[in-house]
Short mmCIF file of C-alpha atoms and ligand atoms in Angstrom, two decimals:
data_model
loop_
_atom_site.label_atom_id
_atom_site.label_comp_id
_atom_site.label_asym_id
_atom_site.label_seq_id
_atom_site.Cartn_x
_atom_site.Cartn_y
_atom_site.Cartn_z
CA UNK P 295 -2.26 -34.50 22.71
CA UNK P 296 -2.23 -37.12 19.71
CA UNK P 297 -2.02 -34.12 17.12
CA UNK P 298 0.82 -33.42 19.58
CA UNK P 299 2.72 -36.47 19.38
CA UNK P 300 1.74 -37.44 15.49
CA UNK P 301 3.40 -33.79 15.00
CA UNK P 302 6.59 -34.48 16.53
CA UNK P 303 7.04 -37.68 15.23
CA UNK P 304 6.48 -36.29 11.53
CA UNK P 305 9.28 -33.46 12.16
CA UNK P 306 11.42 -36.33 13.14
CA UNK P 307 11.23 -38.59 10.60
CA UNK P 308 12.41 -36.03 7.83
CA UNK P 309 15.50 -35.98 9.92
CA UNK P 310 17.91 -39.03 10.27
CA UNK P 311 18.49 -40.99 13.69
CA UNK P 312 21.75 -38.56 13.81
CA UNK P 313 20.26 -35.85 12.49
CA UNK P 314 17.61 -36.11 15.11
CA UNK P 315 20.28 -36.16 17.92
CA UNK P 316 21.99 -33.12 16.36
CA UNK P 317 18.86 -31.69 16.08
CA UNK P 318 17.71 -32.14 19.86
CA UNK P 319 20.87 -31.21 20.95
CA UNK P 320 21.00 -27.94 19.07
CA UNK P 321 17.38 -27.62 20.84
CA UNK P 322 18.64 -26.92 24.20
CA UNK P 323 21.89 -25.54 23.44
CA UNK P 324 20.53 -23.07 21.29
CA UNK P 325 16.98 -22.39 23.43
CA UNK P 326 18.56 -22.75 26.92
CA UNK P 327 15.90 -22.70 29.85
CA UNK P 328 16.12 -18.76 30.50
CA UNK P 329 15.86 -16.33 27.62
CA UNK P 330 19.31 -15.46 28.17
CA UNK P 331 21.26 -17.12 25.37
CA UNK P 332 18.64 -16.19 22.85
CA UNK P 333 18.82 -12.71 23.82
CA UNK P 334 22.61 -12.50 23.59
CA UNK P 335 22.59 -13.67 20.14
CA UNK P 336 19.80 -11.35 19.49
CA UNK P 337 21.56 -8.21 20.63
CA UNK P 338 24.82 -9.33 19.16
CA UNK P 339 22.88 -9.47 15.38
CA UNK P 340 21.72 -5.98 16.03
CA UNK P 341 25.34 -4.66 16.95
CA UNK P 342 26.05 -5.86 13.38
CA UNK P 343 23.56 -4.52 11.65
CA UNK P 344 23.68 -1.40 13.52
CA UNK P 345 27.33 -1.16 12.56
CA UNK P 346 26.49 -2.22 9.09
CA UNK P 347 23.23 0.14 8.55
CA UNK P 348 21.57 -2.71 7.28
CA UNK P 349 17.86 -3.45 7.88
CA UNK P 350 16.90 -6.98 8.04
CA UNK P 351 13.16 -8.56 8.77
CA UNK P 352 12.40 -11.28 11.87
CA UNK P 353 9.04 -13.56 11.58
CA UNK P 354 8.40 -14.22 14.89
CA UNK P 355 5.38 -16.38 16.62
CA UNK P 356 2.97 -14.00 18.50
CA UNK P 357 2.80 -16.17 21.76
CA UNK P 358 6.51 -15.45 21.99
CA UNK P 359 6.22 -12.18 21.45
CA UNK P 360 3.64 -11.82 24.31
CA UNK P 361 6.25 -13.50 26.26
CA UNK P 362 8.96 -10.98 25.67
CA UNK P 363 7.27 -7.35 24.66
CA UNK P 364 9.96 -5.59 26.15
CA UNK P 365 13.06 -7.28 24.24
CA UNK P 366 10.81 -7.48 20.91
CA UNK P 367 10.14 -3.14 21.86
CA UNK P 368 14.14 -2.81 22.26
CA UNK P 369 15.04 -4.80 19.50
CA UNK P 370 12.59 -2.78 16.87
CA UNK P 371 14.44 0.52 17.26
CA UNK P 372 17.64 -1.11 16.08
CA UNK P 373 17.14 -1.82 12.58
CA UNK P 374 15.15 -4.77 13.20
CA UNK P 375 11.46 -5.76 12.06
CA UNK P 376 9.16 -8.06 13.03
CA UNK P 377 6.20 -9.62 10.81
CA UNK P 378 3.90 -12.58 12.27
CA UNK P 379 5.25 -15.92 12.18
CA UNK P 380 1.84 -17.42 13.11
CA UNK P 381 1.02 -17.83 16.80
CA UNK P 382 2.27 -20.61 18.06
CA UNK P 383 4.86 -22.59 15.48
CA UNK P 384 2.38 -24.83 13.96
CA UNK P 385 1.37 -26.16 10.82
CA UNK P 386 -0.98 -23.81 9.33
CA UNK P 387 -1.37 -26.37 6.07
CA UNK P 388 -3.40 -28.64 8.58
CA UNK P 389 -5.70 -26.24 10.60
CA UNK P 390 -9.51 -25.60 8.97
CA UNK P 391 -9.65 -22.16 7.50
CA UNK P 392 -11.26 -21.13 9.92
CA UNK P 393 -9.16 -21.76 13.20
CA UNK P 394 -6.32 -20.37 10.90
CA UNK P 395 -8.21 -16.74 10.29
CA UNK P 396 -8.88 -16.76 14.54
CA UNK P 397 -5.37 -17.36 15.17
CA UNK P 398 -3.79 -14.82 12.72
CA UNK P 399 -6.07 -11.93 13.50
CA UNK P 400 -5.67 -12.78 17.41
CA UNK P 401 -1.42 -12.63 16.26
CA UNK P 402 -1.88 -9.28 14.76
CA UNK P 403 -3.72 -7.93 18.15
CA UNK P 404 -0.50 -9.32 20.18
CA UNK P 405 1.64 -7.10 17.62
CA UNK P 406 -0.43 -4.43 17.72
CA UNK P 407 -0.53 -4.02 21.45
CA UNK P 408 3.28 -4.26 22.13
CA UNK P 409 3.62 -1.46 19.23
CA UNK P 410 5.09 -3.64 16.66
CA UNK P 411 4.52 -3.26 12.75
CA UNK P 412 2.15 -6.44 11.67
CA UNK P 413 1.81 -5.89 8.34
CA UNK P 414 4.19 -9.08 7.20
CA UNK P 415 4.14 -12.91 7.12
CA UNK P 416 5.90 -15.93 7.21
CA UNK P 417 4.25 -19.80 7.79
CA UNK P 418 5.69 -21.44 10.34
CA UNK P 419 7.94 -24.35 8.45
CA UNK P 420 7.41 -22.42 5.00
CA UNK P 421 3.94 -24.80 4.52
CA UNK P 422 1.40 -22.34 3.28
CA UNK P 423 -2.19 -24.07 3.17
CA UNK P 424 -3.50 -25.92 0.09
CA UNK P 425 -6.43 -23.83 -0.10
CA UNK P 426 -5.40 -20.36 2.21
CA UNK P 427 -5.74 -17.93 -1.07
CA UNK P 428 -6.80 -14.82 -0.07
CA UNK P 429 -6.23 -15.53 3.80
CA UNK P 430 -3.32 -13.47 5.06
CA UNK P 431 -4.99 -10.59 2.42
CA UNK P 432 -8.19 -10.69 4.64
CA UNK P 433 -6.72 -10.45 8.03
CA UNK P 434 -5.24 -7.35 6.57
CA UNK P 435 -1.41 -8.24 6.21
CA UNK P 436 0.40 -6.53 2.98
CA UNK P 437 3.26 -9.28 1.90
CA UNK P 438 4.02 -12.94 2.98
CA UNK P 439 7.11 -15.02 2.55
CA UNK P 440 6.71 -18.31 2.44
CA UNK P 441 7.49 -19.79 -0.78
CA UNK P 442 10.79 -21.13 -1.48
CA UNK P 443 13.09 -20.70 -4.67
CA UNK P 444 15.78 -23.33 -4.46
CA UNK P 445 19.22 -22.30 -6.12
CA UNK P 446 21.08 -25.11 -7.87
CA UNK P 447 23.59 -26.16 -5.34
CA UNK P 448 26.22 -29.13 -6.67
CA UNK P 449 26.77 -31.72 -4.26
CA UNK P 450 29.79 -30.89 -2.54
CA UNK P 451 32.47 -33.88 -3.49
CA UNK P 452 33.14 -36.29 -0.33
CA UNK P 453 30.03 -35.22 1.56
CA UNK P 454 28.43 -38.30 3.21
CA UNK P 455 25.29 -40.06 1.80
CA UNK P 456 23.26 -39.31 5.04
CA UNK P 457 23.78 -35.48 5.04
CA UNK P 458 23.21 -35.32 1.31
CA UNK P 459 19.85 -37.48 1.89
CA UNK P 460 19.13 -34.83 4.95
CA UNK P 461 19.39 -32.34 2.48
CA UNK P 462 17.28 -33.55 0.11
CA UNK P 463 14.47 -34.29 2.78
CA UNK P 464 14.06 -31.09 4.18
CA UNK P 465 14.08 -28.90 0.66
CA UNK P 466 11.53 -31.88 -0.19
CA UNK P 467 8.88 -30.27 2.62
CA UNK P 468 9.06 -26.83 1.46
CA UNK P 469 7.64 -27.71 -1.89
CA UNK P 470 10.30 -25.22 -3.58
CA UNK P 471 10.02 -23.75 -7.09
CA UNK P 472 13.85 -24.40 -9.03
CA UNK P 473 15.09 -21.17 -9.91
CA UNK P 474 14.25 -19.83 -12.91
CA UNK P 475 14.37 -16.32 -15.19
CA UNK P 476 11.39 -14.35 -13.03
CA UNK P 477 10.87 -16.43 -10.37
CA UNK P 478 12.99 -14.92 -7.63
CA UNK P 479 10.72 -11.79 -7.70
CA UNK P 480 8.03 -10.37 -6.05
CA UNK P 481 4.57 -10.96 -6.89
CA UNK P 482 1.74 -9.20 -6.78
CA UNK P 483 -1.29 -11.37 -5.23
CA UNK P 484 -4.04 -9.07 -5.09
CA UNK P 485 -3.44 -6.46 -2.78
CA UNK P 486 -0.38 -8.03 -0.87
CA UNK P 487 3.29 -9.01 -2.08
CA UNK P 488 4.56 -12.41 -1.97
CA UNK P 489 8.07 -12.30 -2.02
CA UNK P 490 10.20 -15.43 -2.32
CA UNK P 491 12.70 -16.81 0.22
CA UNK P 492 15.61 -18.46 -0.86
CA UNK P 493 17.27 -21.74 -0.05
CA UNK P 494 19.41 -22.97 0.97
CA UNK P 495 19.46 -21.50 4.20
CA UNK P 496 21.53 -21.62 7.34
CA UNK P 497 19.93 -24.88 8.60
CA UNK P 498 20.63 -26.55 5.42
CA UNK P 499 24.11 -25.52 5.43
CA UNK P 500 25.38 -25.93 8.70
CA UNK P 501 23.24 -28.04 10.37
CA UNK P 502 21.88 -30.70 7.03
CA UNK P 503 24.99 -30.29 5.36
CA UNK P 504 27.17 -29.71 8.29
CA UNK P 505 29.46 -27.92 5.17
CA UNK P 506 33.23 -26.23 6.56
CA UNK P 507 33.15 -22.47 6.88
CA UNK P 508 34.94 -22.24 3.57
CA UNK P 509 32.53 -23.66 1.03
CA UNK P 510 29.64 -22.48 2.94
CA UNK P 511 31.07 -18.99 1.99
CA UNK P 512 31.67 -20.36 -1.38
CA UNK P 513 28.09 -21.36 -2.06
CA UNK P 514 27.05 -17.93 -0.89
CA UNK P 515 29.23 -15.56 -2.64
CA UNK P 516 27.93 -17.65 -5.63
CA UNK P 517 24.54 -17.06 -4.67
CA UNK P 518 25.23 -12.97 -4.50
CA UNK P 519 26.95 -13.35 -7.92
CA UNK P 520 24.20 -14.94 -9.48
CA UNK P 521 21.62 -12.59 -8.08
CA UNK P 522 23.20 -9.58 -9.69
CA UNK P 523 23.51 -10.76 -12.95
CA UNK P 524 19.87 -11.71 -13.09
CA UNK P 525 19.02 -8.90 -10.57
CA UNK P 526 16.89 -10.81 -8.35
CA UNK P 527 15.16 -10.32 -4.85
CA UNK P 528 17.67 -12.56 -2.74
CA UNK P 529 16.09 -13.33 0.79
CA UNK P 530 18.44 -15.12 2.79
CA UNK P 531 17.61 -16.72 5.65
CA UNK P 532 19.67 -17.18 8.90
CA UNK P 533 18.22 -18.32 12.10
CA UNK P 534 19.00 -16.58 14.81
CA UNK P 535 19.17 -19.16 17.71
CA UNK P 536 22.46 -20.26 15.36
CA UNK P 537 24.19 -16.75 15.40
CA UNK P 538 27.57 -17.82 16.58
CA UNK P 539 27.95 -20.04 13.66
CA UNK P 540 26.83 -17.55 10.77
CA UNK P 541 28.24 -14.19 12.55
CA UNK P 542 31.44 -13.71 10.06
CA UNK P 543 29.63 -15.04 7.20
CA UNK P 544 27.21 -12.17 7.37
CA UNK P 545 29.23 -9.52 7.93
CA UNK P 546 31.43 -10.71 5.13
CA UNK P 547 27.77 -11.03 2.46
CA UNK P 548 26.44 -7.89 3.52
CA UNK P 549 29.79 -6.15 2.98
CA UNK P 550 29.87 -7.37 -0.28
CA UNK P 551 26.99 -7.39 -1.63
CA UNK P 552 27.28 -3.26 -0.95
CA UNK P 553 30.36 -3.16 -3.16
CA UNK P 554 29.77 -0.62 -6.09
CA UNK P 555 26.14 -0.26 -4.38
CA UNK P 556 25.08 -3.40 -6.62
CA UNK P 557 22.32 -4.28 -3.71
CA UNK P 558 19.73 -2.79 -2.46
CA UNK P 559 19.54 -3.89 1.49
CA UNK P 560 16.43 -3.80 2.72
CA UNK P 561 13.97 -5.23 5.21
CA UNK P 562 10.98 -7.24 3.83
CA UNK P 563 8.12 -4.49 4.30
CA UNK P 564 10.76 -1.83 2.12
CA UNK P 565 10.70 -4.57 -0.57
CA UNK P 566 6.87 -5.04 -0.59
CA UNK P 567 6.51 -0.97 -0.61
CA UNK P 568 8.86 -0.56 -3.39
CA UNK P 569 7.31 -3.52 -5.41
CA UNK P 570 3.54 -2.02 -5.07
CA UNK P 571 4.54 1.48 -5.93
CA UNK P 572 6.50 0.62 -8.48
CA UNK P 573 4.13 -1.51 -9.85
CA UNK P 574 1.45 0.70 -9.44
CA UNK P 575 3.29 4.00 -11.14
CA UNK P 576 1.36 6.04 -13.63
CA UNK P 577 2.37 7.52 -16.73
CA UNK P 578 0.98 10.71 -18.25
CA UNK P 579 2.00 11.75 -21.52
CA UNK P 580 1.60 14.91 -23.57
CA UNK P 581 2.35 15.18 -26.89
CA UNK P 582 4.45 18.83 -27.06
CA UNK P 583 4.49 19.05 -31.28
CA UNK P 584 7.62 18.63 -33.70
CA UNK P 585 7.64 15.03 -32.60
CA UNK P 586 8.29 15.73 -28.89
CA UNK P 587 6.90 14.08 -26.08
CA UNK P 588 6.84 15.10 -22.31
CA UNK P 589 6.28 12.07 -19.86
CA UNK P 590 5.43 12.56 -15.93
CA UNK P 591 5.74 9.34 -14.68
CA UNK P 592 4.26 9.43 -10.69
CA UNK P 593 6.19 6.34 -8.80
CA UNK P 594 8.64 6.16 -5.98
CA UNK P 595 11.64 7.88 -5.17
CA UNK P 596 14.69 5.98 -7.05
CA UNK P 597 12.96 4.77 -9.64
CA UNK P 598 14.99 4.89 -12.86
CA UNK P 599 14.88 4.10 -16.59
CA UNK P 600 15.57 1.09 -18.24
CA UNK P 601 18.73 1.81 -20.46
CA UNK P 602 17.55 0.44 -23.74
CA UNK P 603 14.28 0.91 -24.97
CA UNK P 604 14.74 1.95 -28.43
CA UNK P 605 15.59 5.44 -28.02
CA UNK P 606 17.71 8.00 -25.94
CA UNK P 607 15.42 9.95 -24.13
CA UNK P 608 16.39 14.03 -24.83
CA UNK P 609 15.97 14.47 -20.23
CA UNK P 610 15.38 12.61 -17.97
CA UNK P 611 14.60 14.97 -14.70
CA UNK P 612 13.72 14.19 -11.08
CA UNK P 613 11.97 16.53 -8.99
CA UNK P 614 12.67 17.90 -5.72
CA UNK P 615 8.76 18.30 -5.19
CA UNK P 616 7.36 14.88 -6.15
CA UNK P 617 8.57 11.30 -6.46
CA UNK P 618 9.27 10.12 -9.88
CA UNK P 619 10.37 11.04 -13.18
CA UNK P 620 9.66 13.32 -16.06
CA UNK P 621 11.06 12.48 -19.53
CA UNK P 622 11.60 13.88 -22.79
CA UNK P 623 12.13 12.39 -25.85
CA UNK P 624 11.73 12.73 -29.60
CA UNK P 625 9.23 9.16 -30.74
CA UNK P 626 6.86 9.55 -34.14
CA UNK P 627 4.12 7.77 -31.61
CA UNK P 628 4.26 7.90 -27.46
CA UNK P 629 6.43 5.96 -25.83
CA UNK P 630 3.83 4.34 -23.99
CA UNK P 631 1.33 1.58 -24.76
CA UNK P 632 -2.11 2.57 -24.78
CA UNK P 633 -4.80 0.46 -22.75
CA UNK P 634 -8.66 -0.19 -23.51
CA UNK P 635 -10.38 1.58 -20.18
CA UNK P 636 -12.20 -1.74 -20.07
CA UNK P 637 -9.11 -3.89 -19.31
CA UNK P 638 -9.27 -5.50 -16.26
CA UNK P 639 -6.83 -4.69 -13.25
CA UNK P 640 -5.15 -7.87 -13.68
CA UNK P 641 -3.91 -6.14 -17.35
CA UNK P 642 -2.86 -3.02 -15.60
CA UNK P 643 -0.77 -4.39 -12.78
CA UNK P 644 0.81 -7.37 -14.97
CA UNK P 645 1.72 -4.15 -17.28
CA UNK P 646 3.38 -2.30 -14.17
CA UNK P 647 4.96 -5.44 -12.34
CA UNK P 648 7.29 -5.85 -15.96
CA UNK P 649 7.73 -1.79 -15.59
CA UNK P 650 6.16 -1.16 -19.20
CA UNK P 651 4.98 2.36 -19.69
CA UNK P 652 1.03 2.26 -19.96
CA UNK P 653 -1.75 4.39 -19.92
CA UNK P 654 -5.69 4.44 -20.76
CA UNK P 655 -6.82 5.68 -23.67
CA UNK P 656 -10.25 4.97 -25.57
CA UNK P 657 -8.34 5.81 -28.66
CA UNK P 658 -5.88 4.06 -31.00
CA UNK P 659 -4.18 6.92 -32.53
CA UNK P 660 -0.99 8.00 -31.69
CA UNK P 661 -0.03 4.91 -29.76
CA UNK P 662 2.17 1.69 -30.91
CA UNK P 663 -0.14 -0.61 -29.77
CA UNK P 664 -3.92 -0.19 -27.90
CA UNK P 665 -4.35 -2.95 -25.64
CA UNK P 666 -7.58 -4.93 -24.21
CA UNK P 667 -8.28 -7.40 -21.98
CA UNK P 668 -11.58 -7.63 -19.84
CA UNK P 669 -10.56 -10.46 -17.61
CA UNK P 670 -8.01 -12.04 -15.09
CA UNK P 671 -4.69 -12.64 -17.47
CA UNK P 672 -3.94 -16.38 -17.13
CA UNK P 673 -0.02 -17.64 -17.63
CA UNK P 674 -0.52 -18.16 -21.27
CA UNK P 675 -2.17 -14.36 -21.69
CA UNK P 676 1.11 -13.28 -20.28
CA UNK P 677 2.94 -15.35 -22.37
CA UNK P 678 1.42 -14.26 -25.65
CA UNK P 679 1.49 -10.07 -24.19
CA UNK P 680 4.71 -10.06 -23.48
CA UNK P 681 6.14 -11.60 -26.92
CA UNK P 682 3.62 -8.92 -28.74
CA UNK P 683 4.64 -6.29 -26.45
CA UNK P 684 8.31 -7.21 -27.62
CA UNK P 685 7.72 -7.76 -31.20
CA UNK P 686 7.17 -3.71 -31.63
CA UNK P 687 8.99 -1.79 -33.31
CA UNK P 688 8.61 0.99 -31.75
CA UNK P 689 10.32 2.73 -28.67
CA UNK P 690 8.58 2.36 -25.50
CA UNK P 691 9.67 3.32 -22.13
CA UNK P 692 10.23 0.78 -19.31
CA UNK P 693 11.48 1.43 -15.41
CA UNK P 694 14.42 -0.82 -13.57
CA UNK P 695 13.14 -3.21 -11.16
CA UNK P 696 14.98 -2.29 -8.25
CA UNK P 697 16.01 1.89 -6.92
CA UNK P 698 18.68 3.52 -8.80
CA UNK P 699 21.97 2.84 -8.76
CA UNK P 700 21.06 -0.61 -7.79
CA UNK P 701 20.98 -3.89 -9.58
CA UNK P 702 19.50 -6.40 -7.17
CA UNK P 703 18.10 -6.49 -3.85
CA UNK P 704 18.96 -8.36 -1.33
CA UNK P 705 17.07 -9.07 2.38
CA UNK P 706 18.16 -10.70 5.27
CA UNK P 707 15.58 -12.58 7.06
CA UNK P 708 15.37 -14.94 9.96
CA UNK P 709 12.51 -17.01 12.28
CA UNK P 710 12.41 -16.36 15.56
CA UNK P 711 10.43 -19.83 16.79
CA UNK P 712 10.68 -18.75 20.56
CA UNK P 713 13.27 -17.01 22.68
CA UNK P 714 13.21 -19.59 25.35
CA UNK P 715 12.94 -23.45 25.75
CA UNK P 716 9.49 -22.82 27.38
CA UNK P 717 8.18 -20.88 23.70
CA UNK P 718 9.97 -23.23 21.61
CA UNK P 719 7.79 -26.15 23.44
CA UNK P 720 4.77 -24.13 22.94
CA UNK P 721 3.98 -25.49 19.47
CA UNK P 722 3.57 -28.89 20.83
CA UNK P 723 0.60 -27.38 22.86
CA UNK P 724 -1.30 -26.96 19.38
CA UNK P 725 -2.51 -23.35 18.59
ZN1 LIG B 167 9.92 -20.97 11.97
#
């Protein structure tokens, strides 16, 4: 009980005294005593992105989910998925490794057993523990979101002092990375994908901010302009319990953001699988005489060429049999770089995360550069092998990072805490 109370009165002292009554009041109206508001709004979001075709990805804690099977069941055939949002909404950054492995494998069981795909994860409150490396990758899940890129946002002009401070309080407790070239991608993490989620969000907008319609449309499309030119992974994040409130807004972003296909709309477990294959793609290469080289590159469906490497490839052919890609092209030395056999995996899937063409070879000749590196890359190894990598002169082959035609991806996301006011007071019950 005094874990209880030492919780709550942490959550409320990020807030202001009238951003706590806001915040209570938003509570109920938005929980309700019966699941029946929740559900509404829950059904309503998959009308839209039913209508839209347009996958999006729900963390949701496994005690509600036990709660509710059969709406979590009806919910999954319509373009919804679910991934674990802990088991009860608590903060994971606090509980010994231990108690934190119990209660994640016992949320994966609740998935399992109502049929519902558990191979994604999001922290409750975005707070990933200090020392939880390796944790969500030994209970078996494949990607987590929970770390935050923040995307420069002016401060609006007349906005009050308090809201601005509210603001600044909240992005404070998700520890978030400032955007920067690379870091609104996925990342490999050993076997899983961490993808980033980006703020601000819905509760920073309407509820922090408490921004008009029109400039809270405004920051967005700026957001979705800004993510294509750099061709990001943009994970938005809209809470459901305020649907009402963001229900034009994203029909209106996912409507653009399909204009001249620029996005790829996805749900967060397509993103992972796309990031892993891609990453993981092999190249072959066979040198065909009079300077001609035939590449099969094995990878996923969509996956495309980079336009400049160098050198126009003579064909570039998909097959109807296989993913991937098989290229011609005329190069004095293959297209590819060539890497020592006794690199370490940490060399080969830095190589295939940046979408250079690689492949092992114990020989030097015929290659622009032969690579080796026997241990874990650090920052500064990737530094130093990328500016070498793009020092050669040579051509070398390099894939897109996101499925042809597109030019970013973008993925709609949003926590499900509870369905009812009865879930929602669950986390003050511990784990
Ligand atoms: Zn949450």
């Amino acid at each position: 009980m005094r874990n209880c109370f030492s919780f709550l009165r942490e959550r409320l002292s990020i807030r202001s005294e009238s951003g706590i009554t806001r915040r209570l009041y938003s509570i109920f109206q938005s929980y309700g005593w019966t699941t029946e508001n929740f559900r509404r709004n829950l059904e309503s979001l998959a009308d839209l992105l039913e209508e839209l075709e347009a996958p999006a990805t729900f963390p949701v804690t496994a005690s509600a989910v036990a709660r509710h099977p059969a709406l979590f069941g009806r919910l999954q055939k319509r373009n919804m998925e679910f991934a674990v949002h802990g088991y009860r909404h608590i903060d994971y950054s606090r509980l010994p490794r231990e108690k934190s492995l119990a209660l994640l494998t016992r949320s994966r069981e609740v998935f399992r057993r109502y049929g519902l795909c558990d191979s994604g994860f999001r922290y409750p409150f975005l707070r990933k523990p200090a020392l939880g490396a390796g944790l969500l990758e030994s209970c078996g899940f494949l990607w987590d979101s929970s770390e935050v890129v923040s995307w420069p946002l002016q401060r609006p002009e007349a906005l009050e002092n308090k809201h601005w401070n509210d603001y600044l309080q909240i992005l404070g407790t998700y520890d978030p990375e400032e955007l920067k070239p690379g870091n609104c991608l996925p990342r490999l993490k050993g076997r899983m994908v961490e993808i980033p989620v980006s703020m601000p969000d819905d509760d920073i907008l309407f509820e922090r901010l408490k921004l008009p319609d029109r400039l809270i449309r405004a920051i967005w499309e700026q957001i979705l302009t800004a993510a294509c030119l750099q061709g990001v992974s943009l994970v938005i994040q809209f809470h459901p319990e305020r649907w009402p409130l963001f229900k034009q807004l994203l029909r209106h972003l996912i409507r653009r953001a399909r204009e001249g296909r620029e996005a790829w709309i996805c749900n967060l477990s397509q993103m992972s699988e796309w990031w892993r294959r891609r990453s993981f793609c092999t190249w072959k290469t066979e040198y065909r005489g009079a300077g001609l080289n035939r590449v099969v590159v094995n990878g996923p469906a969509g996956l495309a060429l980079l336009g400049s490497m160098g050198m126009q490839p003579e064909t570039v052919e998909t097959s109807s049999r296989r993913d991937g890609l098989t290229v011609t092209c005329r190069t004095r030395l293959k297209p590819v770089i060539g890497v020592s056999p006794q690199s370490s995996e940490s060399l080969f899937s830095f190589l295939g995360e940046e979408g250079w063409a690689w492949e092992r070879t114990e020989t030097p000749e015929g290659y622009p550069v032969v690579i080796r590196h026997p241990g874990a890359l650090t920052p500064e190894d990737k530094r130093r092998l990328l500016s070498r990598i793009r020092a050669l002169k040579a051509p070398l082959l390099k894939v897109q990072l996101w499925p042809a035609p597109h030019r970013y991806a973008l993925a709609v996301s949003g926590d499900i805490d509870g369905i009812d006011f009865w879930d929602y007071m669950g986390r003050f019950y511990g784990s």
